[in-house]
Amino acid sequence: VISMPGGNPSFLELEKWAEQQEVILIGLNSSRNGPSKNNTEAQDAAFETINPSLRVNQELGFAIGMSGGAMASWLAASRYPDNFRGVVMMGQGGYDAHRLAPHIRVAYIRGVDEPNNWYIPRIILKLKSNGNQVRDEMVVGAHVMGPAHVRIEMLNWMLFAARRDLGLPQ
């Protein structure tokens, strides 16, 4: 599930990876900055459509987003903990008020000059103390998504570990 701060997310150069891993990419077109009603409505609509309509493992969801889209992704995983195994946070830290279930892995992709770098290490410590597995990748730039190969590396880490956790084929 892909969210971006200005809506209409692309597939973040993940199409080939998704095809190889038999993953369905879902972009939430109405995602926006902030924990706003349109984000939760889009998430609800996606899950009301996906779960009954498609042959998917309902425990094997991942969210990815940049900036406000990362916050929306975090919110989705906190609202639907049984449906998520990981969140990729690009350019944002997460919500203190919305804890993630311990089985949800969190990957950070952030620029070395990211304005939120003062905050992200605090959230990482809280996640680790909660039992969440965390990876943190620094890339060149400030408020950036990082290169596609880093997004794929983080998603592979989450996907393979989650498949193993659930006893599914790799």
Short mmCIF file of C-alpha atoms in Angstrom, two decimals:
data_model
loop_
_atom_site.label_atom_id
_atom_site.label_comp_id
_atom_site.label_asym_id
_atom_site.label_seq_id
_atom_site.Cartn_x
_atom_site.Cartn_y
_atom_site.Cartn_z
CA VAL A 1 0.00 0.00 0.00
CA ILE A 2 1.64 3.21 -1.20
CA SER A 3 0.85 6.66 0.18
CA MET A 4 2.38 9.99 -0.78
CA PRO A 5 1.97 13.47 0.69
CA GLY A 6 0.29 14.92 -2.39
CA GLY A 7 -1.85 11.96 -3.45
CA ASN A 8 -1.65 10.06 -6.72
CA PRO A 9 1.41 7.99 -5.83
CA SER A 10 3.43 6.29 -8.48
CA PHE A 11 4.54 2.71 -7.96
CA LEU A 12 7.95 4.02 -6.84
CA GLU A 13 9.79 1.92 -9.44
CA LEU A 14 8.63 -1.26 -7.71
CA GLU A 15 6.68 -2.83 -10.60
CA LYS A 16 9.33 -5.34 -11.69
CA TRP A 17 10.06 -6.30 -8.06
CA ALA A 18 6.33 -6.74 -7.36
CA GLU A 19 5.92 -9.01 -10.38
CA GLN A 20 8.93 -11.14 -9.39
CA GLN A 21 7.74 -11.46 -5.78
CA GLU A 22 4.04 -11.90 -6.69
CA VAL A 23 3.12 -8.78 -4.75
CA ILE A 24 0.18 -6.50 -5.53
CA LEU A 25 0.95 -2.77 -5.47
CA ILE A 26 -1.89 -0.52 -4.32
CA GLY A 27 -1.61 3.25 -4.51
CA LEU A 28 -3.93 5.33 -2.36
CA ASN A 29 -4.71 8.17 -4.75
CA SER A 30 -6.28 10.40 -2.11
CA SER A 31 -3.44 10.13 0.41
CA ARG A 32 -2.31 13.51 1.70
CA ASN A 33 -0.11 15.06 4.36
CA GLY A 34 -1.34 14.67 7.89
CA PRO A 35 -3.42 12.13 9.78
CA SER A 36 -6.50 13.39 7.99
CA LYS A 37 -9.86 11.83 7.40
CA ASN A 38 -9.17 11.27 3.69
CA ASN A 39 -6.21 9.01 4.58
CA THR A 40 -8.23 6.82 6.92
CA GLU A 41 -11.15 6.71 4.48
CA ALA A 42 -8.83 5.64 1.63
CA GLN A 43 -7.26 2.96 3.84
CA ASP A 44 -10.67 1.65 4.89
CA ALA A 45 -11.87 1.56 1.28
CA ALA A 46 -8.73 -0.28 0.17
CA PHE A 47 -9.08 -2.98 2.82
CA GLU A 48 -12.81 -3.33 2.25
CA THR A 49 -12.01 -3.97 -1.43
CA ILE A 50 -8.80 -6.01 -1.18
CA ASN A 51 -9.64 -8.47 1.56
CA PRO A 52 -12.88 -9.94 0.19
CA SER A 53 -12.07 -9.54 -3.52
CA LEU A 54 -8.52 -10.75 -4.04
CA ARG A 55 -6.71 -13.94 -3.18
CA VAL A 56 -4.15 -12.37 -0.90
CA ASN A 57 -2.64 -13.36 2.38
CA GLN A 58 -4.37 -10.87 4.64
CA GLU A 59 -1.50 -11.04 7.16
CA LEU A 60 1.18 -10.11 4.64
CA GLY A 61 0.64 -6.40 3.98
CA PHE A 62 3.28 -3.72 3.76
CA ALA A 63 2.95 0.05 3.65
CA ILE A 64 5.39 2.49 2.13
CA GLY A 65 5.31 6.25 1.91
CA MET A 66 7.29 9.46 1.76
CA SER A 67 6.95 12.28 4.30
CA GLY A 68 3.23 12.72 5.04
CA GLY A 69 2.65 9.53 3.05
CA ALA A 70 4.99 7.73 5.45
CA MET A 71 2.89 9.02 8.33
CA ALA A 72 -0.24 7.72 6.57
CA SER A 73 1.51 4.36 6.11
CA TRP A 74 2.38 4.22 9.82
CA LEU A 75 -1.23 5.07 10.65
CA ALA A 76 -2.52 2.27 8.38
CA ALA A 77 -0.26 -0.30 10.07
CA SER A 78 -1.33 0.89 13.52
CA ARG A 79 -5.02 0.76 12.55
CA TYR A 80 -4.80 -2.65 10.83
CA PRO A 81 -2.07 -4.50 12.77
CA ASP A 82 -3.33 -7.95 11.73
CA ASN A 83 -2.94 -7.01 8.07
CA PHE A 84 0.58 -5.59 8.17
CA ARG A 85 4.06 -7.02 8.58
CA GLY A 86 6.08 -3.94 7.70
CA VAL A 87 6.26 -0.22 7.04
CA VAL A 88 8.85 1.64 4.99
CA MET A 89 9.22 5.18 6.29
CA MET A 90 10.87 7.62 3.88
CA GLY A 91 11.59 11.08 5.23
CA GLN A 92 9.54 10.75 8.42
CA GLY A 93 9.72 9.19 11.86
CA GLY A 94 6.30 7.96 12.92
CA TYR A 95 3.70 8.75 15.55
CA ASP A 96 4.47 8.47 19.23
CA ALA A 97 0.75 8.22 19.94
CA HIS A 98 0.13 5.34 17.51
CA ARG A 99 2.24 2.35 18.52
CA LEU A 100 2.91 -0.41 16.07
CA ALA A 101 2.42 -4.04 17.02
CA PRO A 102 5.77 -5.75 17.77
CA HIS A 103 5.52 -8.06 14.74
CA ILE A 104 5.59 -5.07 12.35
CA ARG A 105 9.07 -4.41 10.99
CA VAL A 106 9.99 -0.82 10.26
CA ALA A 107 12.51 0.37 7.68
CA TYR A 108 13.72 3.93 7.53
CA ILE A 109 15.15 5.47 4.40
CA ARG A 110 16.33 8.99 5.14
CA GLY A 111 18.74 11.52 3.79
CA VAL A 112 21.85 12.41 5.72
CA ASP A 113 20.49 15.98 5.79
CA GLU A 114 16.87 14.98 6.57
CA PRO A 115 15.17 17.69 8.69
CA ASN A 116 13.54 14.95 10.81
CA ASN A 117 16.88 13.32 11.72
CA TRP A 118 16.69 14.83 15.22
CA TYR A 119 13.50 12.85 15.87
CA ILE A 120 13.88 9.55 14.01
CA PRO A 121 16.54 8.00 16.31
CA ARG A 122 14.22 8.51 19.30
CA ILE A 123 11.41 6.65 17.52
CA ILE A 124 13.82 3.87 16.51
CA LEU A 125 14.77 3.35 20.17
CA LYS A 126 11.09 3.22 21.16
CA LEU A 127 10.34 0.72 18.40
CA LYS A 128 13.22 -1.53 19.41
CA SER A 129 12.15 -1.41 23.06
CA ASN A 130 8.66 -2.41 21.87
CA GLY A 131 10.11 -5.48 20.13
CA ASN A 132 9.90 -4.18 16.56
CA GLN A 133 12.74 -5.07 14.20
CA VAL A 134 14.13 -1.92 12.61
CA ARG A 135 16.50 -1.10 9.78
CA ASP A 136 17.78 2.41 9.14
CA GLU A 137 19.39 3.38 5.86
CA MET A 138 20.99 6.77 5.31
CA VAL A 139 21.20 8.03 1.72
CA VAL A 140 22.52 11.16 0.06
CA GLY A 141 20.22 14.17 0.27
CA ALA A 142 17.77 15.79 2.62
CA HIS A 143 14.03 14.99 2.45
CA VAL A 144 14.34 12.17 -0.11
CA MET A 145 12.95 8.72 -0.93
CA GLY A 146 16.35 7.33 -1.77
CA PRO A 147 17.12 5.17 -4.77
CA ALA A 148 14.79 2.39 -5.90
CA HIS A 149 17.31 -0.34 -5.03
CA VAL A 150 17.22 0.75 -1.37
CA ARG A 151 13.40 0.59 -1.30
CA ILE A 152 13.59 -2.89 -2.84
CA GLU A 153 16.24 -4.00 -0.34
CA MET A 154 14.06 -2.89 2.58
CA LEU A 155 10.93 -4.50 1.16
CA ASN A 156 12.81 -7.76 0.50
CA TRP A 157 14.03 -7.78 4.10
CA MET A 158 10.46 -7.40 5.35
CA LEU A 159 8.84 -9.74 2.85
CA PHE A 160 11.24 -12.66 3.25
CA ALA A 161 11.23 -12.38 7.05
CA ALA A 162 7.42 -12.17 7.14
CA ARG A 163 7.04 -15.17 4.82
CA ARG A 164 9.41 -17.10 7.08
CA ASP A 165 7.51 -15.99 10.21
CA LEU A 166 4.22 -17.16 8.69
CA GLY A 167 5.64 -20.44 7.37
CA LEU A 168 5.10 -19.42 3.73
CA PRO A 169 7.33 -20.34 0.77
CA GLN A 170 10.13 -17.91 0.02
#
